Amino acid sequence: MANERQMVRPVHHDEVDQLARLWFDGWRDAHERIVPAELTRLRTLDSFRDRLRAALWTVRAVGPRGGPIAFYMLKGEEIYQFYVSANARGTGLATTLIADAEAHLASSGVAVAWLVCAIGNHRAARFYEKSGWRRAATVLSELQTPEGAFPLEVWRYEKVLNPER
């Protein structure tokens, strides 16, 4: 049986706080130095908690219940969020997690999946490219914040999941 540290699973409503902390810490680590200060100000722990509560049914995680160490969130054809805790990076867990996300999207009939990556987040960009994703464009994304949409140029990555569709 797969190691619990590597098994991707649905999340439970009582894990929102742990997931929000993982997301908050991961977002700060990856984005704080490369996005406008105004966006950083809007990315509070509470804002991540609220967004998780609103879309919890689209989230899958790795790690024991009550102690997730990585997660992703889907939104239509998009891998909307993808975070691995600092202590789990380099373990191969991210590869397992993105494969699960791709499988879920493919099984729902998605032909071409997409995700966005902050311009300058080279660690994430290398991972996506190594995982078979292709940088398709630089686009203006309207990021969700407590004060409304925040426009930010990002890299859009795409991957063909169902070539026959």
JSON list of N, CA, C and O in Angstrom, two decimals, residues 5-36:
[
{"chain": "A", "resi": 5, "resn": "ARG", "atom": "N", "xyz": [2.24, 9.47, 3.28]},
{"chain": "A", "resi": 5, "resn": "ARG", "atom": "CA", "xyz": [2.85, 10.74, 2.90]},
{"chain": "A", "resi": 5, "resn": "ARG", "atom": "C", "xyz": [2.75, 10.97, 1.40]},
{"chain": "A", "resi": 5, "resn": "ARG", "atom": "O", "xyz": [2.94, 12.08, 0.93]},
{"chain": "A", "resi": 6, "resn": "GLN", "atom": "N", "xyz": [2.48, 9.93, 0.62]},
{"chain": "A", "resi": 6, "resn": "GLN", "atom": "CA", "xyz": [2.41, 10.05, -0.83]},
{"chain": "A", "resi": 6, "resn": "GLN", "atom": "C", "xyz": [1.00, 9.83, -1.38]},
{"chain": "A", "resi": 6, "resn": "GLN", "atom": "O", "xyz": [0.77, 9.99, -2.57]},
{"chain": "A", "resi": 7, "resn": "MET", "atom": "N", "xyz": [0.04, 9.44, -0.55]},
{"chain": "A", "resi": 7, "resn": "MET", "atom": "CA", "xyz": [-1.32, 9.18, -1.03]},
{"chain": "A", "resi": 7, "resn": "MET", "atom": "C", "xyz": [-2.11, 10.47, -1.18]},
{"chain": "A", "resi": 7, "resn": "MET", "atom": "O", "xyz": [-2.18, 11.28, -0.25]},
{"chain": "A", "resi": 8, "resn": "VAL", "atom": "N", "xyz": [-2.70, 10.66, -2.34]},
{"chain": "A", "resi": 8, "resn": "VAL", "atom": "CA", "xyz": [-3.54, 11.83, -2.58]},
{"chain": "A", "resi": 8, "resn": "VAL", "atom": "C", "xyz": [-4.96, 11.45, -2.18]},
{"chain": "A", "resi": 8, "resn": "VAL", "atom": "O", "xyz": [-5.45, 10.38, -2.52]},
{"chain": "A", "resi": 9, "resn": "ARG", "atom": "N", "xyz": [-5.61, 12.35, -1.45]},
{"chain": "A", "resi": 9, "resn": "ARG", "atom": "CA", "xyz": [-6.92, 12.04, -0.87]},
{"chain": "A", "resi": 9, "resn": "ARG", "atom": "C", "xyz": [-7.81, 13.27, -0.85]},
{"chain": "A", "resi": 9, "resn": "ARG", "atom": "O", "xyz": [-7.33, 14.39, -0.95]},
{"chain": "A", "resi": 10, "resn": "PRO", "atom": "N", "xyz": [-9.12, 13.06, -0.70]},
{"chain": "A", "resi": 10, "resn": "PRO", "atom": "CA", "xyz": [-10.02, 14.21, -0.51]},
{"chain": "A", "resi": 10, "resn": "PRO", "atom": "C", "xyz": [-9.69, 14.87, 0.83]},
{"chain": "A", "resi": 10, "resn": "PRO", "atom": "O", "xyz": [-9.11, 14.24, 1.72]},
{"chain": "A", "resi": 11, "resn": "VAL", "atom": "N", "xyz": [-10.07, 16.12, 0.97]},
{"chain": "A", "resi": 11, "resn": "VAL", "atom": "CA", "xyz": [-9.86, 16.82, 2.23]},
{"chain": "A", "resi": 11, "resn": "VAL", "atom": "C", "xyz": [-11.15, 16.88, 3.02]},
{"chain": "A", "resi": 11, "resn": "VAL", "atom": "O", "xyz": [-12.23, 16.66, 2.49]},
{"chain": "A", "resi": 12, "resn": "HIS", "atom": "N", "xyz": [-11.01, 17.20, 4.30]},
{"chain": "A", "resi": 12, "resn": "HIS", "atom": "CA", "xyz": [-12.16, 17.29, 5.20]},
{"chain": "A", "resi": 12, "resn": "HIS", "atom": "C", "xyz": [-12.32, 18.73, 5.67]},
{"chain": "A", "resi": 12, "resn": "HIS", "atom": "O", "xyz": [-11.33, 19.46, 5.78]},
{"chain": "A", "resi": 13, "resn": "HIS", "atom": "N", "xyz": [-13.53, 19.11, 5.96]},
{"chain": "A", "resi": 13, "resn": "HIS", "atom": "CA", "xyz": [-13.81, 20.49, 6.37]},
{"chain": "A", "resi": 13, "resn": "HIS", "atom": "C", "xyz": [-13.01, 20.91, 7.59]},
{"chain": "A", "resi": 13, "resn": "HIS", "atom": "O", "xyz": [-12.67, 22.08, 7.74]},
{"chain": "A", "resi": 14, "resn": "ASP", "atom": "N", "xyz": [-12.64, 19.95, 8.44]},
{"chain": "A", "resi": 14, "resn": "ASP", "atom": "CA", "xyz": [-11.88, 20.30, 9.64]},
{"chain": "A", "resi": 14, "resn": "ASP", "atom": "C", "xyz": [-10.39, 20.53, 9.36]},
{"chain": "A", "resi": 14, "resn": "ASP", "atom": "O", "xyz": [-9.62, 20.81, 10.28]},
{"chain": "A", "resi": 15, "resn": "GLU", "atom": "N", "xyz": [-9.99, 20.45, 8.09]},
{"chain": "A", "resi": 15, "resn": "GLU", "atom": "CA", "xyz": [-8.60, 20.69, 7.72]},
{"chain": "A", "resi": 15, "resn": "GLU", "atom": "C", "xyz": [-8.38, 22.08, 7.10]},
{"chain": "A", "resi": 15, "resn": "GLU", "atom": "O", "xyz": [-7.27, 22.40, 6.68]},
{"chain": "A", "resi": 16, "resn": "VAL", "atom": "N", "xyz": [-9.41, 22.89, 7.07]},
{"chain": "A", "resi": 16, "resn": "VAL", "atom": "CA", "xyz": [-9.30, 24.20, 6.42]},
{"chain": "A", "resi": 16, "resn": "VAL", "atom": "C", "xyz": [-8.17, 25.03, 7.03]},
{"chain": "A", "resi": 16, "resn": "VAL", "atom": "O", "xyz": [-7.38, 25.65, 6.30]},
{"chain": "A", "resi": 17, "resn": "ASP", "atom": "N", "xyz": [-8.06, 25.06, 8.34]},
{"chain": "A", "resi": 17, "resn": "ASP", "atom": "CA", "xyz": [-7.02, 25.88, 8.97]},
{"chain": "A", "resi": 17, "resn": "ASP", "atom": "C", "xyz": [-5.62, 25.41, 8.58]},
{"chain": "A", "resi": 17, "resn": "ASP", "atom": "O", "xyz": [-4.76, 26.23, 8.27]},
{"chain": "A", "resi": 18, "resn": "GLN", "atom": "N", "xyz": [-5.39, 24.10, 8.59]},
{"chain": "A", "resi": 18, "resn": "GLN", "atom": "CA", "xyz": [-4.06, 23.58, 8.22]},
{"chain": "A", "resi": 18, "resn": "GLN", "atom": "C", "xyz": [-3.76, 23.86, 6.75]},
{"chain": "A", "resi": 18, "resn": "GLN", "atom": "O", "xyz": [-2.64, 24.25, 6.39]},
{"chain": "A", "resi": 19, "resn": "LEU", "atom": "N", "xyz": [-4.76, 23.66, 5.89]},
{"chain": "A", "resi": 19, "resn": "LEU", "atom": "CA", "xyz": [-4.57, 23.94, 4.47]},
{"chain": "A", "resi": 19, "resn": "LEU", "atom": "C", "xyz": [-4.33, 25.42, 4.22]},
{"chain": "A", "resi": 19, "resn": "LEU", "atom": "O", "xyz": [-3.48, 25.78, 3.40]},
{"chain": "A", "resi": 20, "resn": "ALA", "atom": "N", "xyz": [-5.08, 26.27, 4.91]},
{"chain": "A", "resi": 20, "resn": "ALA", "atom": "CA", "xyz": [-4.88, 27.72, 4.74]},
{"chain": "A", "resi": 20, "resn": "ALA", "atom": "C", "xyz": [-3.48, 28.12, 5.15]},
{"chain": "A", "resi": 20, "resn": "ALA", "atom": "O", "xyz": [-2.83, 28.94, 4.48]},
{"chain": "A", "resi": 21, "resn": "ARG", "atom": "N", "xyz": [-2.96, 27.56, 6.23]},
{"chain": "A", "resi": 21, "resn": "ARG", "atom": "CA", "xyz": [-1.60, 27.88, 6.69]},
{"chain": "A", "resi": 21, "resn": "ARG", "atom": "C", "xyz": [-0.57, 27.40, 5.66]},
{"chain": "A", "resi": 21, "resn": "ARG", "atom": "O", "xyz": [0.36, 28.13, 5.32]},
{"chain": "A", "resi": 22, "resn": "LEU", "atom": "N", "xyz": [-0.76, 26.19, 5.14]},
{"chain": "A", "resi": 22, "resn": "LEU", "atom": "CA", "xyz": [0.14, 25.66, 4.11]},
{"chain": "A", "resi": 22, "resn": "LEU", "atom": "C", "xyz": [0.14, 26.59, 2.89]},
{"chain": "A", "resi": 22, "resn": "LEU", "atom": "O", "xyz": [1.19, 26.94, 2.35]},
{"chain": "A", "resi": 23, "resn": "TRP", "atom": "N", "xyz": [-1.05, 26.99, 2.45]},
{"chain": "A", "resi": 23, "resn": "TRP", "atom": "CA", "xyz": [-1.20, 27.85, 1.28]},
{"chain": "A", "resi": 23, "resn": "TRP", "atom": "C", "xyz": [-0.59, 29.22, 1.55]},
{"chain": "A", "resi": 23, "resn": "TRP", "atom": "O", "xyz": [0.16, 29.74, 0.72]},
{"chain": "A", "resi": 24, "resn": "PHE", "atom": "N", "xyz": [-0.89, 29.81, 2.68]},
{"chain": "A", "resi": 24, "resn": "PHE", "atom": "CA", "xyz": [-0.35, 31.12, 3.04]},
{"chain": "A", "resi": 24, "resn": "PHE", "atom": "C", "xyz": [1.18, 31.10, 3.05]},
{"chain": "A", "resi": 24, "resn": "PHE", "atom": "O", "xyz": [1.83, 31.94, 2.44]},
{"chain": "A", "resi": 25, "resn": "ASP", "atom": "N", "xyz": [1.76, 30.11, 3.75]},
{"chain": "A", "resi": 25, "resn": "ASP", "atom": "CA", "xyz": [3.22, 30.02, 3.83]},
{"chain": "A", "resi": 25, "resn": "ASP", "atom": "C", "xyz": [3.83, 29.77, 2.46]},
{"chain": "A", "resi": 25, "resn": "ASP", "atom": "O", "xyz": [4.84, 30.39, 2.09]},
{"chain": "A", "resi": 26, "resn": "GLY", "atom": "N", "xyz": [3.23, 28.88, 1.68]},
{"chain": "A", "resi": 26, "resn": "GLY", "atom": "CA", "xyz": [3.74, 28.58, 0.35]},
{"chain": "A", "resi": 26, "resn": "GLY", "atom": "C", "xyz": [3.62, 29.76, -0.59]},
{"chain": "A", "resi": 26, "resn": "GLY", "atom": "O", "xyz": [4.53, 30.04, -1.39]},
{"chain": "A", "resi": 27, "resn": "TRP", "atom": "N", "xyz": [2.49, 30.48, -0.50]},
{"chain": "A", "resi": 27, "resn": "TRP", "atom": "CA", "xyz": [2.31, 31.65, -1.35]},
{"chain": "A", "resi": 27, "resn": "TRP", "atom": "C", "xyz": [3.36, 32.71, -1.02]},
{"chain": "A", "resi": 27, "resn": "TRP", "atom": "O", "xyz": [3.98, 33.27, -1.92]},
{"chain": "A", "resi": 28, "resn": "ARG", "atom": "N", "xyz": [3.54, 32.99, 0.25]},
{"chain": "A", "resi": 28, "resn": "ARG", "atom": "CA", "xyz": [4.55, 33.99, 0.66]},
{"chain": "A", "resi": 28, "resn": "ARG", "atom": "C", "xyz": [5.93, 33.59, 0.18]},
{"chain": "A", "resi": 28, "resn": "ARG", "atom": "O", "xyz": [6.68, 34.41, -0.34]},
{"chain": "A", "resi": 29, "resn": "ASP", "atom": "N", "xyz": [6.29, 32.33, 0.37]},
{"chain": "A", "resi": 29, "resn": "ASP", "atom": "CA", "xyz": [7.61, 31.85, -0.04]},
{"chain": "A", "resi": 29, "resn": "ASP", "atom": "C", "xyz": [7.83, 32.03, -1.54]},
{"chain": "A", "resi": 29, "resn": "ASP", "atom": "O", "xyz": [8.90, 32.46, -1.97]},
{"chain": "A", "resi": 30, "resn": "ALA", "atom": "N", "xyz": [6.83, 31.70, -2.32]},
{"chain": "A", "resi": 30, "resn": "ALA", "atom": "CA", "xyz": [6.98, 31.73, -3.78]},
{"chain": "A", "resi": 30, "resn": "ALA", "atom": "C", "xyz": [6.73, 33.08, -4.42]},
{"chain": "A", "resi": 30, "resn": "ALA", "atom": "O", "xyz": [7.27, 33.38, -5.48]},
{"chain": "A", "resi": 31, "resn": "HIS", "atom": "N", "xyz": [5.90, 33.92, -3.80]},
{"chain": "A", "resi": 31, "resn": "HIS", "atom": "CA", "xyz": [5.41, 35.12, -4.48]},
{"chain": "A", "resi": 31, "resn": "HIS", "atom": "C", "xyz": [5.77, 36.46, -3.87]},
{"chain": "A", "resi": 31, "resn": "HIS", "atom": "O", "xyz": [5.77, 37.47, -4.57]},
{"chain": "A", "resi": 32, "resn": "GLU", "atom": "N", "xyz": [6.04, 36.49, -2.59]},
{"chain": "A", "resi": 32, "resn": "GLU", "atom": "CA", "xyz": [6.20, 37.77, -1.89]},
{"chain": "A", "resi": 32, "resn": "GLU", "atom": "C", "xyz": [7.23, 38.69, -2.55]},
{"chain": "A", "resi": 32, "resn": "GLU", "atom": "O", "xyz": [7.04, 39.90, -2.61]},
{"chain": "A", "resi": 33, "resn": "ARG", "atom": "N", "xyz": [8.30, 38.12, -3.07]},
{"chain": "A", "resi": 33, "resn": "ARG", "atom": "CA", "xyz": [9.37, 38.94, -3.67]},
{"chain": "A", "resi": 33, "resn": "ARG", "atom": "C", "xyz": [9.13, 39.27, -5.14]},
{"chain": "A", "resi": 33, "resn": "ARG", "atom": "O", "xyz": [9.87, 40.08, -5.70]},
{"chain": "A", "resi": 34, "resn": "ILE", "atom": "N", "xyz": [8.11, 38.66, -5.76]},
{"chain": "A", "resi": 34, "resn": "ILE", "atom": "CA", "xyz": [7.96, 38.83, -7.22]},
{"chain": "A", "resi": 34, "resn": "ILE", "atom": "C", "xyz": [6.65, 39.47, -7.64]},
{"chain": "A", "resi": 34, "resn": "ILE", "atom": "O", "xyz": [6.45, 39.70, -8.83]},
{"chain": "A", "resi": 35, "resn": "VAL", "atom": "N", "xyz": [5.74, 39.71, -6.70]},
{"chain": "A", "resi": 35, "resn": "VAL", "atom": "CA", "xyz": [4.47, 40.35, -7.05]},
{"chain": "A", "resi": 35, "resn": "VAL", "atom": "C", "xyz": [4.39, 41.72, -6.40]},
{"chain": "A", "resi": 35, "resn": "VAL", "atom": "O", "xyz": [5.13, 42.01, -5.46]},
{"chain": "A", "resi": 36, "resn": "PRO", "atom": "N", "xyz": [3.49, 42.58, -6.86]},
{"chain": "A", "resi": 36, "resn": "PRO", "atom": "CA", "xyz": [3.34, 43.90, -6.24]},
{"chain": "A", "resi": 36, "resn": "PRO", "atom": "C", "xyz": [3.01, 43.80, -4.75]},
{"chain": "A", "resi": 36, "resn": "PRO", "atom": "O", "xyz": [2.26, 42.92, -4.32]}
]
